[in-house]
Amino acid sequence: MISHPISPVKTYFLVWLTLVGLLLLTLGSAYLRLGWLNGAINLGIAVAKALLVMVFFMHLRSSQTVLRIVAGAGFLWLAIMIGLAWTDFGAR
Amino acid sequence: MAKELNIAAQFEDAGQQRAVADLGIWIFLATEILFFGVLFTAYTFTRYHHPGAFAAASRLTNVVLGSSNTAVLLTSSLTMALAVRAAKLGRRRILTAWLAATLVLGLAFLVIKAIEYTLDYQQHLVPGINFTYAGPDLLRAQYVELFFYLYFVATGVHALHLIIGVGVVGSIAVLAARGAFSKAYFTPVEVGGLYWHLVDVIWIFLYPLLYLVARA
């Protein structure tokens, strides 16, 4: 049997509090005039929130390596799709 | 014994069966990332070429309802994670309660989204039905409309995923209440949970891209 460690309830609530904090941060920052930084902050916070959900709520922290590879592959192929499309649409 | 634990004939034990179920759902979730990825790709290039139109369009979205829905969905992920935890510990009542909470939050998201769509309709933001944009620049209006095409397709397909999620969580909640799960067998709860969290992850990206482009 593969062992499945069970996180304490406290961990889940802390992750949730962080997620809500990040939501307020991204919302608040959107009302500051920061130029290109607005978009970068929004995207950075979205990535952080997604990672928190995937690592803690979806248990990638403690899951088999193959699951992390599959999860990563999804995003890798997304990056390839946008990256290759960029060579055309980005240059028009 | 194996039948009691719901282990299919092709598996050695419950652990192997769970590992295969986890791999299966993750492969499906990876395809979901690419399914929504097409929309994110279209968004990226349209926004890159028409930043002004996207900024103007994003200001027309309802940031109060959009942000509330983000909070609702993040909280539903917490209750879902706690449901999976309760399932692992074999606590039937707590499991059922957390699943019910997740279900209620999922429905709340859909109700808020429906209200938002109604307001969007009243503000003439629905492309193909009643879209009107009173901007000075006709070319810009075209790309504001394109933003709303993406907005409705992305949030619509996301809402469809959530409706499916509500059905899945509802079914699992009924099974849980009937005592279908135990410490040794809770694969449906775990797999349903992973799907639920991914729908949340998709929204985490949709939220800033649709609602927060240029608020300042």
Short mmCIF file of C-alpha atoms in Angstrom, two decimals:
data_model
loop_
_atom_site.label_atom_id
_atom_site.label_comp_id
_atom_site.label_asym_id
_atom_site.label_seq_id
_atom_site.Cartn_x
_atom_site.Cartn_y
_atom_site.Cartn_z
CA MET A 1 0.00 0.00 0.00
CA ILE A 2 1.10 3.53 -0.76
CA SER A 3 0.95 5.57 2.41
CA HIS A 4 -1.33 8.60 2.45
CA PRO A 5 -0.42 11.00 5.22
CA ILE A 6 -3.39 12.96 6.53
CA SER A 7 -2.80 16.68 7.10
CA PRO A 8 -4.22 18.28 10.25
CA VAL A 9 -7.37 20.41 9.87
CA LYS A 10 -5.30 23.45 10.86
CA THR A 11 -3.22 23.13 7.68
CA TYR A 12 -6.32 23.28 5.49
CA PHE A 13 -7.66 26.37 7.28
CA LEU A 14 -4.27 28.11 7.05
CA VAL A 15 -4.13 27.43 3.30
CA TRP A 16 -7.68 28.79 2.95
CA LEU A 17 -6.79 31.94 4.96
CA THR A 18 -3.77 32.47 2.70
CA LEU A 19 -5.95 32.02 -0.38
CA VAL A 20 -8.46 34.61 0.84
CA GLY A 21 -5.58 36.94 1.75
CA LEU A 22 -4.16 36.59 -1.76
CA LEU A 23 -7.60 37.27 -3.24
CA LEU A 24 -7.84 40.54 -1.27
CA LEU A 25 -4.28 41.41 -2.30
CA THR A 26 -4.93 40.86 -6.01
CA LEU A 27 -8.24 42.77 -5.81
CA GLY A 28 -6.66 45.66 -3.88
CA SER A 29 -3.60 45.89 -6.12
CA ALA A 30 -5.87 46.16 -9.17
CA TYR A 31 -7.05 49.55 -7.88
CA LEU A 32 -3.52 50.96 -7.67
CA ARG A 33 -2.09 52.51 -10.80
CA LEU A 34 1.03 50.39 -11.32
CA GLY A 35 1.23 50.11 -15.10
CA TRP A 36 2.47 46.76 -16.40
CA LEU A 37 3.01 45.63 -12.79
CA ASN A 38 -0.78 45.32 -12.33
CA GLY A 39 -0.93 42.46 -14.80
CA ALA A 40 2.22 40.84 -13.45
CA ILE A 41 0.95 40.96 -9.85
CA ASN A 42 -2.45 39.55 -10.88
CA LEU A 43 -0.87 36.69 -12.78
CA GLY A 44 1.74 36.01 -10.09
CA ILE A 45 -0.94 35.83 -7.40
CA ALA A 46 -3.10 33.55 -9.58
CA VAL A 47 -0.14 31.18 -9.99
CA ALA A 48 0.49 31.25 -6.22
CA LYS A 49 -3.18 30.50 -5.46
CA ALA A 50 -3.30 27.68 -8.02
CA LEU A 51 -0.12 26.16 -6.55
CA LEU A 52 -1.55 26.32 -3.02
CA VAL A 53 -4.71 24.53 -4.15
CA MET A 54 -2.80 21.90 -6.09
CA VAL A 55 -0.06 21.26 -3.54
CA PHE A 56 -2.23 21.18 -0.41
CA PHE A 57 -5.88 20.58 -1.38
CA MET A 58 -5.04 18.25 -4.28
CA HIS A 59 -2.28 16.62 -2.24
CA LEU A 60 0.49 16.93 -4.79
CA ARG A 61 2.73 17.51 -1.76
CA SER A 62 2.42 13.90 -0.74
CA SER A 63 1.29 12.12 -3.90
CA GLN A 64 3.16 9.75 -6.19
CA THR A 65 5.74 11.35 -8.45
CA VAL A 66 3.84 10.25 -11.55
CA LEU A 67 0.88 12.46 -10.55
CA ARG A 68 3.14 15.51 -10.28
CA ILE A 69 4.54 14.72 -13.71
CA VAL A 70 1.03 14.49 -15.20
CA ALA A 71 -0.02 17.76 -13.54
CA GLY A 72 3.14 19.44 -14.77
CA ALA A 73 2.64 18.00 -18.27
CA GLY A 74 -0.75 19.73 -18.53
CA PHE A 75 0.85 23.11 -17.90
CA LEU A 76 3.91 22.29 -20.02
CA TRP A 77 1.71 21.60 -23.06
CA LEU A 78 -0.25 24.78 -22.37
CA ALA A 79 3.06 26.69 -22.37
CA ILE A 80 4.02 25.01 -25.66
CA MET A 81 0.67 25.94 -27.19
CA ILE A 82 0.95 29.60 -26.19
CA GLY A 83 4.68 29.69 -26.96
CA LEU A 84 4.38 28.26 -30.46
CA ALA A 85 1.33 30.39 -31.21
CA TRP A 86 3.40 33.39 -30.11
CA THR A 87 5.84 32.86 -32.98
CA ASP A 88 2.95 33.69 -35.31
CA PHE A 89 0.38 35.86 -33.53
CA GLY A 90 2.92 37.68 -31.40
CA ALA A 91 4.75 38.96 -34.48
CA ARG A 92 1.76 40.17 -36.50
CA MET B 1 -13.46 -9.57 1.38
CA ALA B 2 -12.28 -7.97 -1.86
CA LYS B 3 -15.88 -7.38 -2.87
CA GLU B 4 -16.68 -5.67 0.41
CA LEU B 5 -13.81 -3.26 -0.16
CA ASN B 6 -14.84 -2.62 -3.77
CA ILE B 7 -11.58 -3.87 -5.26
CA ALA B 8 -11.92 -4.74 -8.94
CA ALA B 9 -10.53 -8.08 -10.12
CA GLN B 10 -7.55 -6.59 -11.96
CA PHE B 11 -6.02 -4.97 -8.86
CA GLU B 12 -3.75 -6.51 -6.23
CA ASP B 13 -5.09 -4.40 -3.39
CA ALA B 14 -6.93 -1.20 -2.48
CA GLY B 15 -3.73 0.84 -2.61
CA GLN B 16 -2.99 -0.13 -6.20
CA GLN B 17 -6.58 0.55 -7.21
CA ARG B 18 -6.43 4.01 -5.64
CA ALA B 19 -3.13 4.79 -7.35
CA VAL B 20 -4.66 3.93 -10.72
CA ALA B 21 -7.80 6.00 -10.02
CA ASP B 22 -5.64 8.99 -9.02
CA LEU B 23 -3.57 8.67 -12.20
CA GLY B 24 -6.70 8.41 -14.33
CA ILE B 25 -8.34 11.53 -12.94
CA TRP B 26 -5.09 13.51 -13.17
CA ILE B 27 -4.70 12.62 -16.83
CA PHE B 28 -8.26 13.82 -17.38
CA LEU B 29 -7.49 17.02 -15.47
CA ALA B 30 -4.42 17.62 -17.66
CA THR B 31 -6.70 17.47 -20.72
CA GLU B 32 -9.01 19.94 -18.97
CA ILE B 33 -6.11 22.36 -18.55
CA LEU B 34 -5.62 22.22 -22.32
CA PHE B 35 -9.37 22.44 -22.99
CA PHE B 36 -9.49 25.77 -21.16
CA GLY B 37 -5.99 26.50 -22.42
CA VAL B 38 -7.35 27.21 -25.89
CA LEU B 39 -9.46 30.02 -24.44
CA PHE B 40 -6.50 31.36 -22.44
CA THR B 41 -4.41 31.31 -25.63
CA ALA B 42 -7.06 33.24 -27.59
CA TYR B 43 -7.32 35.69 -24.69
CA THR B 44 -3.54 36.19 -24.52
CA PHE B 45 -3.18 37.26 -28.14
CA THR B 46 -6.34 39.33 -28.39
CA ARG B 47 -5.37 41.23 -25.25
CA TYR B 48 -1.78 41.61 -26.49
CA HIS B 49 -2.94 43.26 -29.70
CA HIS B 50 -5.84 45.25 -28.21
CA PRO B 51 -4.89 46.17 -24.64
CA GLY B 52 -7.04 49.32 -24.62
CA ALA B 53 -10.20 47.51 -25.65
CA PHE B 54 -9.62 44.75 -23.08
CA ALA B 55 -9.04 47.32 -20.34
CA ALA B 56 -12.27 49.13 -21.25
CA ALA B 57 -14.19 45.86 -21.50
CA SER B 58 -12.91 44.51 -18.19
CA ARG B 59 -14.17 47.64 -16.42
CA LEU B 60 -17.69 46.70 -17.56
CA THR B 61 -17.62 43.37 -15.72
CA ASN B 62 -19.17 43.16 -12.25
CA VAL B 63 -16.16 43.10 -9.93
CA VAL B 64 -18.24 42.77 -6.74
CA LEU B 65 -20.03 39.62 -7.88
CA GLY B 66 -16.88 38.24 -9.55
CA SER B 67 -14.79 38.69 -6.40
CA SER B 68 -17.54 37.27 -4.17
CA ASN B 69 -17.72 34.22 -6.39
CA THR B 70 -13.95 33.77 -6.13
CA ALA B 71 -14.27 33.77 -2.33
CA VAL B 72 -17.18 31.30 -2.51
CA LEU B 73 -15.23 28.93 -4.74
CA LEU B 74 -12.03 29.10 -2.67
CA THR B 75 -14.11 28.28 0.42
CA SER B 76 -15.79 25.38 -1.37
CA SER B 77 -12.33 23.97 -2.06
CA LEU B 78 -11.63 24.11 1.68
CA THR B 79 -14.84 22.22 2.51
CA MET B 80 -14.09 19.68 -0.24
CA ALA B 81 -10.55 19.13 1.08
CA LEU B 82 -11.98 18.63 4.58
CA ALA B 83 -14.50 16.15 3.15
CA VAL B 84 -11.69 14.08 1.61
CA ARG B 85 -9.84 14.23 4.93
CA ALA B 86 -12.94 12.99 6.80
CA ALA B 87 -13.32 10.18 4.24
CA LYS B 88 -9.72 9.07 4.80
CA LEU B 89 -10.39 8.93 8.53
CA GLY B 90 -13.62 7.00 7.95
CA ARG B 91 -15.82 9.64 9.63
CA ARG B 92 -19.13 9.26 7.86
CA ARG B 93 -21.19 12.07 9.40
CA ILE B 94 -18.46 14.69 9.12
CA LEU B 95 -17.80 13.57 5.54
CA THR B 96 -21.48 13.98 4.64
CA ALA B 97 -21.61 17.39 6.32
CA TRP B 98 -18.56 18.73 4.45
CA LEU B 99 -19.88 17.38 1.16
CA ALA B 100 -23.22 19.10 1.82
CA ALA B 101 -21.36 22.36 2.58
CA THR B 102 -19.45 22.03 -0.70
CA LEU B 103 -22.70 21.43 -2.54
CA VAL B 104 -24.31 24.54 -1.02
CA LEU B 105 -21.28 26.69 -1.91
CA GLY B 106 -21.27 25.33 -5.45
CA LEU B 107 -24.95 26.21 -5.83
CA ALA B 108 -24.27 29.65 -4.33
CA PHE B 109 -21.62 30.23 -7.00
CA LEU B 110 -24.11 29.31 -9.74
CA VAL B 111 -26.82 31.57 -8.30
CA ILE B 112 -24.40 34.52 -8.10
CA LYS B 113 -23.25 33.79 -11.65
CA ALA B 114 -26.87 33.73 -12.86
CA ILE B 115 -27.52 37.11 -11.21
CA GLU B 116 -24.37 38.44 -12.85
CA TYR B 117 -25.44 37.19 -16.29
CA THR B 118 -28.82 38.87 -15.78
CA LEU B 119 -27.11 42.18 -14.97
CA ASP B 120 -24.77 41.71 -17.97
CA TYR B 121 -27.84 41.23 -20.14
CA GLN B 122 -29.51 44.33 -18.77
CA GLN B 123 -26.34 46.31 -19.51
CA HIS B 124 -26.36 45.09 -23.12
CA LEU B 125 -23.11 43.17 -22.83
CA VAL B 126 -24.18 39.90 -24.45
CA PRO B 127 -22.61 39.47 -27.92
CA GLY B 128 -24.96 38.12 -30.54
CA ILE B 129 -28.03 39.02 -28.48
CA ASN B 130 -27.95 42.65 -27.42
CA PHE B 131 -24.35 43.87 -27.40
CA THR B 132 -23.98 47.63 -27.61
CA TYR B 133 -20.92 49.64 -26.74
CA ALA B 134 -21.21 53.41 -26.57
CA GLY B 135 -17.52 54.12 -27.04
CA PRO B 136 -16.16 56.76 -29.38
CA ASP B 137 -14.07 54.33 -31.40
CA LEU B 138 -15.88 51.83 -33.63
CA LEU B 139 -12.84 49.60 -34.05
CA ARG B 140 -12.44 49.42 -30.29
CA ALA B 141 -16.10 48.42 -29.87
CA GLN B 142 -15.35 45.36 -32.00
CA TYR B 143 -12.66 44.16 -29.62
CA VAL B 144 -14.68 45.03 -26.53
CA GLU B 145 -17.30 42.71 -27.99
CA LEU B 146 -14.62 40.08 -28.59
CA PHE B 147 -13.66 40.30 -24.91
CA PHE B 148 -17.27 39.56 -24.01
CA TYR B 149 -17.37 36.60 -26.39
CA LEU B 150 -14.40 35.19 -24.48
CA TYR B 151 -15.99 36.16 -21.15
CA PHE B 152 -19.23 34.31 -21.88
CA VAL B 153 -17.61 31.24 -23.43
CA ALA B 154 -15.03 30.91 -20.63
CA THR B 155 -17.38 31.56 -17.71
CA GLY B 156 -20.16 29.58 -19.41
CA VAL B 157 -18.01 26.49 -19.94
CA HIS B 158 -16.66 26.93 -16.42
CA ALA B 159 -20.22 27.11 -15.05
CA LEU B 160 -21.04 23.93 -16.98
CA HIS B 161 -18.11 22.24 -15.23
CA LEU B 162 -19.46 23.49 -11.93
CA ILE B 163 -22.97 22.16 -12.68
CA ILE B 164 -21.38 18.76 -13.38
CA GLY B 165 -19.37 19.14 -10.15
CA VAL B 166 -22.53 19.88 -8.16
CA GLY B 167 -24.08 16.71 -9.59
CA VAL B 168 -20.99 14.67 -8.71
CA VAL B 169 -20.70 16.07 -5.18
CA GLY B 170 -24.45 15.60 -4.64
CA SER B 171 -24.27 11.94 -5.68
CA ILE B 172 -21.22 11.32 -3.51
CA ALA B 173 -22.96 13.01 -0.57
CA VAL B 174 -25.94 10.65 -0.91
CA LEU B 175 -23.60 7.64 -1.10
CA ALA B 176 -21.67 8.92 1.91
CA ALA B 177 -24.86 9.34 3.95
CA ARG B 178 -25.80 5.75 3.09
CA GLY B 179 -22.44 4.57 4.37
CA ALA B 180 -20.90 3.58 1.04
CA PHE B 181 -17.42 4.74 2.05
CA SER B 182 -14.96 3.61 4.66
CA LYS B 183 -11.33 4.13 5.66
CA ALA B 184 -10.44 1.44 3.14
CA TYR B 185 -12.62 2.65 0.25
CA PHE B 186 -13.26 6.30 -0.58
CA THR B 187 -11.98 6.61 -4.16
CA PRO B 188 -15.09 8.47 -5.48
CA VAL B 189 -14.70 11.15 -2.79
CA GLU B 190 -11.05 11.66 -3.64
CA VAL B 191 -11.55 11.66 -7.42
CA GLY B 192 -14.58 13.97 -7.16
CA GLY B 193 -12.53 16.24 -4.92
CA LEU B 194 -9.67 16.50 -7.41
CA TYR B 195 -12.13 17.46 -10.16
CA TRP B 196 -13.73 20.07 -7.89
CA HIS B 197 -10.36 21.63 -7.04
CA LEU B 198 -9.36 21.86 -10.70
CA VAL B 199 -12.56 23.74 -11.53
CA ASP B 200 -11.50 26.11 -8.74
CA VAL B 201 -7.98 26.44 -10.22
CA ILE B 202 -9.46 27.39 -13.62
CA TRP B 203 -11.53 30.12 -11.96
CA ILE B 204 -8.45 31.37 -10.08
CA PHE B 205 -6.98 32.27 -13.50
CA LEU B 206 -10.23 33.49 -15.07
CA TYR B 207 -10.88 35.93 -12.23
CA PRO B 208 -7.97 38.39 -12.67
CA LEU B 209 -8.00 38.04 -16.47
CA LEU B 210 -11.67 38.95 -16.77
CA TYR B 211 -12.39 41.23 -13.82
CA LEU B 212 -9.14 42.97 -12.88
CA VAL B 213 -7.52 44.08 -16.14
CA ALA B 214 -7.65 47.84 -15.54
CA ARG B 215 -9.49 48.91 -12.43
CA ALA B 216 -7.19 51.76 -11.42
#
